[in-house]
Every structure is written in C-alpha cells, then in structure tokens.
Amino acid sequence: MQFLEIFLGILTAMGGFVEIGELTFMLNAGSKFDYRLLWVVALGTIGIIVFGEIAGRIAAVRGQGLFHVIRERAGIRLGLLTLAAATIVCLLTCAAEIGGIALLWQLMSGLPYRLLIVLALAFFLLASWFLPFKWIERIFGLLGLFMVIFIVLACKVSPDWSSVVAGLVPSLPQGPTDQRLLQSYYAVALLSSVMLPYETYFYAAGAIEDKWTAKYVPANRVIVILGFLLGGTLAAAIMIAGKSLLGPLNVEAQLPGTAAIVVAVELGRAGLCCALAGMFFAFAGAAIETAFSCAYNIAQFFGWPFGKVRAPRTASRFTFAWIVAFVLSAVVVLTGVDPIRVVEYSIVFSVVILPLTYFPLMALSRDRDVMGVHVNGVIANTLGWFYFVVICIAAAAAIPLLVLTHGGEG
Amino acid sequence: MRRSKPRGNLDLYRRVLDHGLVDADGLPCGTVDEIEAAGKPGEPLEIVALLVGPAAWTPRLPALFAIISRLLAGSRLVRVPWSEVAEISEQIRLRSTAVALGLGVTDRRVGRWLARLPMSGYEPK
C-alpha cells in the first residue's frame, strides 16, 4: 500500500469523523458541563479505534462486511433484529444530516427549508449515482477537513489547558439529582456520538470496495489509530469551543448556524466560510455514509451483489436500497420534524444497538480457525471486551436516561 | 483457510447455514437460509439441498415476525442441490451460474429497470 494512500486514508477518516449530532452534542456538553465530559470523548475515541480496527481487519482478511459476520455468528433472529435496528438508526441519522444541510443552505440563501430538502435529496442522488466510491470517499472526507477550523478556534480562545487535561480524567456527575442525570445522559450520548455504528459499517464496507487483502492489516491499524485519534481531537476542540464561547452566554446550540456563529465571532469571515464549508461536507459525507450503510448492511445480510465498484444494474438491489434510504430520510425531515431532535434520538438509540453489532465482531475476530494469524492479540481482546462491557452499560442506561431527563431537556 | 467441499464431518451450523453463496462467475447470489437433509432413524443424515429465499428463512423467525416478513418479502424459495456446491470457505462457492440455478431473479428484474437510467452499466476500474 502506498504511503499516499495511507495518508489520504488517515485524512479521510479524520474528515469524516464529525457529523451533525456529534457537533451539537459536543457544543452543548461544553456549554453545560465545561470540560467535565472530555474523558468520554477520549473513551469513545479509543473505543471506535478498537472496533474500527477489528472490523477493517475482518474485512481485509475475510473479504466480508459486518452484516455477513453478524448473520453468520448471530443467526437469522438476532441478526435480523440488529439489521432492523441499524437500518432505523442509519435512516434517522441520514434524515438529520439532510435536514442539517437544508438548514445550512437556508442560512446562506434564505430559500424555503422544504425546497432545500428536495434540492439536497437531488444532490445526494446525483452525486451517489455518478461519482465512483473513491471520489465520494475522498471529496467528502477530505473537504470535511475544513472542520479543522474548530481546532484553530479552540487554540484561539486560549482555554485553561490544566482544566482541559483535568477533564480527561474520568469523574462522576456532581450536583443536584437532575444535574447528575443530565450529565449522565450527555455522557452516554457523547459516547454514542463518537462510536456511532455506521462509521464501522461504512469503514468495513469501504475496505471491501477497495479490495483490501490480509496485507492491508498493518495499514488498517495505522489509518484507524491516527485518523480516529485526529477525529477525536477535532471533537474535543468543538467541546472546548462550546465551553469557551457558548458556556458564558448560557446558550444551547439548537441549529448548525450556532456553530457557524461561534466560529465567526472569533475568526471573522474567513473562519465562517471554513466552518460552513466544513459543516456542509461533514454532514453530506455522513448522509452518504448512512444511506450507503443501510444498503451495504441489507445487501450483506441477504447475500446480494453490492458495492459501488459494481455497475448499478449489476448490484441493482443494493443501488435501489440506497436510493430508497435517501428518499425515506428526506421524507422524514419533510414532515417538518426538527433535525436536531431527530439526531438526538438516533444517537441515543445507536448506543442500544452497539452491543448487538460488536458482539459478533468480537466472537469472530478471536476465532483462530477463521482469522488465522490475524486473530485478536491480547490488546485487541482485552480492549474489545472492556469496551463491550462499557457499551452494554451505556445501552442499558440510554433509554431510562432519555426518559428521566425529558429527552435531554433536564 | 480455504477448503474444498469436505468429505468427512462438517459443522453445518457454523460452516454452511447463514453463509453467503457465490456463483460460478464469482457473483454473490444469496445466503444459505436453510438446509434440507434426508435420512431415516438410525441412519446418518444426508444433505440434499441448500434452500434460499424468504420461504426458507421466515419459518426460522418467531411466529408473528414470520408472518410479517412473509408479507413483506414474499414466499420465493430456490433449492440448490448439494451437488452444486464446489467449495466451502468464507462463502459457499457454487458450480453453476446464478441464472442457471434460478438465483438472483429479483436482482435481474430490478437491474432491467435501472438499466433505463444513464450510466447504469458503468463499472469503475
């Protein structure tokens, strides 16, 4: 594998790390809880590195996507339940991203919101139909790097770095019961937003699209560790910006425009343009990844031909599936539902399906008969099971916390 | 890790059931949804065919979900004779093409519909 390919893979992984839900939760968590939840970002980043590496390794060694593995290991009953839940979560996330893009375009053009949703749908259908996989991956991943403006912003606001470092140390929620519940809710939501399952689905599917083989295992490790680590840094920078700029004003980010204004206040017009471009490509990338994840998952589960490397009429049901995913997602936001509320629910429900997704991965990746010399080592096994316990606890707590905090309203 | 069709013991549950099928041209053409076996009491079971399609996997679901799934997915069933299995590895490789075995019918039907759109036959190199 060429050095350039690994380098681009790292940047693409970083550029595709943040989406609308993560952006909103990071800003609000910073605004409400200062740096006290930074450790959750660190925890989630290592978690997505662990499972991303395992998923990429399985794809490289076996040439199989996640839902092939889930079907083989979990069987039809549990597998179908996981598929249904993953599809709903991906559709909700895709709907939120399309809504987020329409809101961004409305901010720039003033055109009606619903018209912009239809235009966004047309944009996604055309881009996904005509662009090859490599281009989709590179364009939206690399141009999503405009989001790095948030790291510039975090440095510009000169945070108290000792407090930032202190935030990386895990701590229990403090204060009155409702505050503790709200902080716990945010901790679960942040963990879920960093470890969103579609990132793993799409990453593994991308490895198959790129025809990875066992010789890509070391490259997979480098891309996942560096790419997601940089992505986690970007997420932390957004939280720092939220604490420094929204916290003192007691403002809650309810629209993507809030994030843009945060940048504009400190970095002026150039910063605003970078933030808007970064958000557009980040949301658009996430919309395509989630719609395609629906199609990849269903195709892998039922054994259909899939992939952008095949002609649409050869992988016809796969193609039809992503078209339907985009249309259904657009219909969800066309009903007038608030995309930020949609993404909040999709993120909380995502954590519920994480154990269902990751258990078959762990079961297969530690099976020497199947993985040969690429079976999990001590580190992958220890971290994998540790994170499995963590996501099981988060999954069990997610719905009760959602109810007890009135959907995060406190 | 590849192995051709084994002659001795074979763990059907781990190695065959719910595994993907690939035809003679290397095209994915479904999943082993059920296994058909024949035999009499006291005699060893003999695998007769692999069953593919909603009519094979819906009965494996709890009753209510089976009914809903059958309504949504239909009741198509294709029997792939065991003699058609060429190799059992990560996927089950078949000796014939999907067309010859009657697999991937819906794919070809949807493919004909998509063929009306521009660049539907474009395969990136």
mmCIF file of N, CA, C and O in Angstrom, chain A residues 255-295:
data_model
loop_
_atom_site.group_PDB
_atom_site.id
_atom_site.type_symbol
_atom_site.label_atom_id
_atom_site.label_comp_id
_atom_site.label_asym_id
_atom_site.label_seq_id
_atom_site.Cartn_x
_atom_site.Cartn_y
_atom_site.Cartn_z
ATOM 1 N N LEU A 255 -29.165 24.817 16.376
ATOM 2 C CA LEU A 255 -29.093 24.837 14.922
ATOM 3 C C LEU A 255 -27.634 24.822 14.499
ATOM 4 O O LEU A 255 -26.764 25.288 15.238
ATOM 5 N N PRO A 256 -27.354 24.275 13.278
ATOM 6 C CA PRO A 256 -25.969 24.301 12.804
ATOM 7 C C PRO A 256 -25.422 25.737 12.729
ATOM 8 O O PRO A 256 -24.229 25.963 12.879
ATOM 9 N N GLY A 257 -26.338 26.705 12.532
ATOM 10 C CA GLY A 257 -25.914 28.103 12.434
ATOM 11 C C GLY A 257 -25.217 28.580 13.693
ATOM 12 O O GLY A 257 -24.320 29.440 13.635
ATOM 13 N N THR A 258 -25.607 28.019 14.846
ATOM 14 C CA THR A 258 -24.981 28.416 16.112
ATOM 15 C C THR A 258 -23.485 28.124 16.062
ATOM 16 O O THR A 258 -22.656 28.933 16.489
ATOM 17 N N ALA A 259 -23.154 26.939 15.521
ATOM 18 C CA ALA A 259 -21.739 26.555 15.420
ATOM 19 C C ALA A 259 -21.003 27.511 14.492
ATOM 20 O O ALA A 259 -19.850 27.901 14.758
ATOM 21 N N ALA A 260 -21.660 27.903 13.400
ATOM 22 C CA ALA A 260 -21.028 28.817 12.445
ATOM 23 C C ALA A 260 -20.789 30.178 13.089
ATOM 24 O O ALA A 260 -19.720 30.788 12.904
ATOM 25 N N ILE A 261 -21.776 30.641 13.862
ATOM 26 C CA ILE A 261 -21.645 31.957 14.516
ATOM 27 C C ILE A 261 -20.497 31.931 15.529
ATOM 28 O O ILE A 261 -19.729 32.880 15.643
ATOM 29 N N VAL A 262 -20.398 30.808 16.245
ATOM 30 C CA VAL A 262 -19.324 30.648 17.233
ATOM 31 C C VAL A 262 -17.963 30.893 16.566
ATOM 32 O O VAL A 262 -17.100 31.595 17.097
ATOM 33 N N VAL A 263 -17.796 30.335 15.383
ATOM 34 C CA VAL A 263 -16.528 30.499 14.658
ATOM 35 C C VAL A 263 -16.393 31.934 14.160
ATOM 36 O O VAL A 263 -15.322 32.555 14.276
ATOM 37 N N ALA A 264 -17.493 32.488 13.598
ATOM 38 C CA ALA A 264 -17.445 33.830 13.013
ATOM 39 C C ALA A 264 -17.066 34.885 14.048
ATOM 40 O O ALA A 264 -16.317 35.816 13.748
ATOM 41 N N VAL A 265 -17.563 34.710 15.268
ATOM 42 C CA VAL A 265 -17.291 35.702 16.321
ATOM 43 C C VAL A 265 -15.788 35.838 16.565
ATOM 44 O O VAL A 265 -15.255 36.939 16.712
ATOM 45 N N GLU A 266 -15.097 34.714 16.552
ATOM 46 C CA GLU A 266 -13.664 34.733 16.881
ATOM 47 C C GLU A 266 -12.766 34.864 15.653
ATOM 48 O O GLU A 266 -11.716 35.487 15.711
ATOM 49 N N LEU A 267 -13.183 34.254 14.534
ATOM 50 C CA LEU A 267 -12.261 34.154 13.397
ATOM 51 C C LEU A 267 -12.739 34.919 12.165
ATOM 52 O O LEU A 267 -12.108 34.836 11.102
ATOM 53 N N GLY A 268 -13.826 35.635 12.281
ATOM 54 C CA GLY A 268 -14.278 36.509 11.198
ATOM 55 C C GLY A 268 -14.822 35.767 9.991
ATOM 56 O O GLY A 268 -15.187 34.590 10.068
ATOM 57 N N ARG A 269 -14.851 36.502 8.848
ATOM 58 C CA ARG A 269 -15.492 35.998 7.632
ATOM 59 C C ARG A 269 -14.830 34.724 7.103
ATOM 60 O O ARG A 269 -15.520 33.775 6.695
ATOM 61 N N ALA A 270 -13.481 34.731 7.089
ATOM 62 C CA ALA A 270 -12.757 33.557 6.571
ATOM 63 C C ALA A 270 -13.086 32.332 7.423
ATOM 64 O O ALA A 270 -13.320 31.234 6.894
ATOM 65 N N GLY A 271 -13.119 32.527 8.737
ATOM 66 C CA GLY A 271 -13.453 31.422 9.647
ATOM 67 C C GLY A 271 -14.865 30.919 9.406
ATOM 68 O O GLY A 271 -15.111 29.708 9.380
ATOM 69 N N LEU A 272 -15.785 31.853 9.190
ATOM 70 C CA LEU A 272 -17.186 31.497 8.935
ATOM 71 C C LEU A 272 -17.300 30.645 7.667
ATOM 72 O O LEU A 272 -17.984 29.615 7.657
ATOM 73 N N CYS A 273 -16.583 31.085 6.603
ATOM 74 C CA CYS A 273 -16.637 30.338 5.333
ATOM 75 C C CYS A 273 -16.092 28.925 5.526
ATOM 76 O O CYS A 273 -16.670 27.949 5.030
ATOM 77 N N CYS A 274 -14.976 28.812 6.261
ATOM 78 C CA CYS A 274 -14.394 27.483 6.518
ATOM 79 C C CYS A 274 -15.374 26.622 7.299
ATOM 80 O O CYS A 274 -15.557 25.435 6.996
ATOM 81 N N ALA A 275 -16.005 27.214 8.321
ATOM 82 C CA ALA A 275 -16.940 26.447 9.163
ATOM 83 C C ALA A 275 -18.131 25.967 8.342
ATOM 84 O O ALA A 275 -18.543 24.803 8.453
ATOM 85 N N LEU A 276 -18.677 26.865 7.498
ATOM 86 C CA LEU A 276 -19.830 26.476 6.683
ATOM 87 C C LEU A 276 -19.451 25.371 5.693
ATOM 88 O O LEU A 276 -20.182 24.402 5.517
ATOM 89 N N ALA A 277 -18.270 25.543 5.050
ATOM 90 C CA ALA A 277 -17.815 24.519 4.098
ATOM 91 C C ALA A 277 -17.573 23.196 4.832
ATOM 92 O O ALA A 277 -17.991 22.131 4.362
ATOM 93 N N GLY A 278 -16.904 23.281 5.982
ATOM 94 C CA GLY A 278 -16.612 22.070 6.759
ATOM 95 C C GLY A 278 -17.883 21.357 7.161
ATOM 96 O O GLY A 278 -18.000 20.136 7.022
ATOM 97 N N MET A 279 -18.869 22.124 7.656
ATOM 98 C CA MET A 279 -20.120 21.503 8.096
ATOM 99 C C MET A 279 -20.851 20.883 6.913
ATOM 100 O O MET A 279 -21.391 19.778 7.014
ATOM 101 N N PHE A 280 -20.851 21.601 5.765
ATOM 102 C CA PHE A 280 -21.541 21.052 4.598
ATOM 103 C C PHE A 280 -20.945 19.700 4.200
ATOM 104 O O PHE A 280 -21.662 18.714 4.040
ATOM 105 N N PHE A 281 -19.620 19.655 4.058
ATOM 106 C CA PHE A 281 -19.010 18.401 3.606
ATOM 107 C C PHE A 281 -19.089 17.310 4.689
ATOM 108 O O PHE A 281 -19.230 16.132 4.356
ATOM 109 N N ALA A 282 -19.000 17.715 5.951
ATOM 110 C CA ALA A 282 -19.112 16.721 7.034
ATOM 111 C C ALA A 282 -20.525 16.128 7.071
ATOM 112 O O ALA A 282 -20.692 14.903 7.152
ATOM 113 N N PHE A 283 -21.557 16.996 6.992
ATOM 114 C CA PHE A 283 -22.942 16.499 7.026
ATOM 115 C C PHE A 283 -23.234 15.673 5.770
ATOM 116 O O PHE A 283 -23.880 14.624 5.839
ATOM 117 N N ALA A 284 -22.764 16.190 4.612
ATOM 118 C CA ALA A 284 -23.037 15.489 3.349
ATOM 119 C C ALA A 284 -22.355 14.117 3.357
ATOM 120 O O ALA A 284 -22.958 13.106 2.951
ATOM 121 N N GLY A 285 -21.114 14.085 3.840
ATOM 122 C CA GLY A 285 -20.394 12.813 3.924
ATOM 123 C C GLY A 285 -21.138 11.838 4.819
ATOM 124 O O GLY A 285 -21.303 10.654 4.484
ATOM 125 N N ALA A 286 -21.618 12.340 5.959
ATOM 126 C CA ALA A 286 -22.340 11.467 6.903
ATOM 127 C C ALA A 286 -23.660 10.986 6.292
ATOM 128 O O ALA A 286 -24.056 9.834 6.491
ATOM 129 N N ALA A 287 -24.340 11.867 5.535
ATOM 130 C CA ALA A 287 -25.610 11.463 4.893
ATOM 131 C C ALA A 287 -25.353 10.324 3.911
ATOM 132 O O ALA A 287 -26.085 9.319 3.900
ATOM 133 N N ILE A 288 -24.304 10.474 3.098
ATOM 134 C CA ILE A 288 -23.998 9.420 2.120
ATOM 135 C C ILE A 288 -23.575 8.136 2.838
ATOM 136 O O ILE A 288 -24.012 7.039 2.488
ATOM 137 N N GLU A 289 -22.757 8.288 3.868
ATOM 138 C CA GLU A 289 -22.287 7.094 4.594
ATOM 139 C C GLU A 289 -23.458 6.343 5.238
ATOM 140 O O GLU A 289 -23.500 5.117 5.216
ATOM 141 N N THR A 290 -24.412 7.086 5.811
ATOM 142 C CA THR A 290 -25.528 6.411 6.479
ATOM 143 C C THR A 290 -26.469 5.755 5.463
ATOM 144 O O THR A 290 -26.923 4.626 5.680
ATOM 145 N N ALA A 291 -26.752 6.468 4.362
ATOM 146 C CA ALA A 291 -27.637 5.873 3.342
ATOM 147 C C ALA A 291 -26.977 4.626 2.744
ATOM 148 O O ALA A 291 -27.624 3.593 2.561
ATOM 149 N N PHE A 292 -25.693 4.727 2.459
ATOM 150 C CA PHE A 292 -24.980 3.570 1.910
ATOM 151 C C PHE A 292 -24.844 2.451 2.950
ATOM 152 O O PHE A 292 -24.868 1.274 2.590
ATOM 153 N N SER A 293 -24.685 2.841 4.217
ATOM 154 C CA SER A 293 -24.592 1.804 5.258
ATOM 155 C C SER A 293 -25.867 0.963 5.285
ATOM 156 O O SER A 293 -25.807 -0.258 5.439
ATOM 157 N N CYS A 294 -27.031 1.629 5.138
ATOM 158 C CA CYS A 294 -28.302 0.877 5.070
ATOM 159 C C CYS A 294 -28.219 -0.152 3.951
ATOM 160 O O CYS A 294 -28.544 -1.334 4.152
ATOM 161 N N ALA A 295 -27.783 0.310 2.776
ATOM 162 C CA ALA A 295 -27.754 -0.581 1.604
ATOM 163 C C ALA A 295 -26.707 -1.684 1.775
ATOM 164 O O ALA A 295 -26.976 -2.849 1.470
#
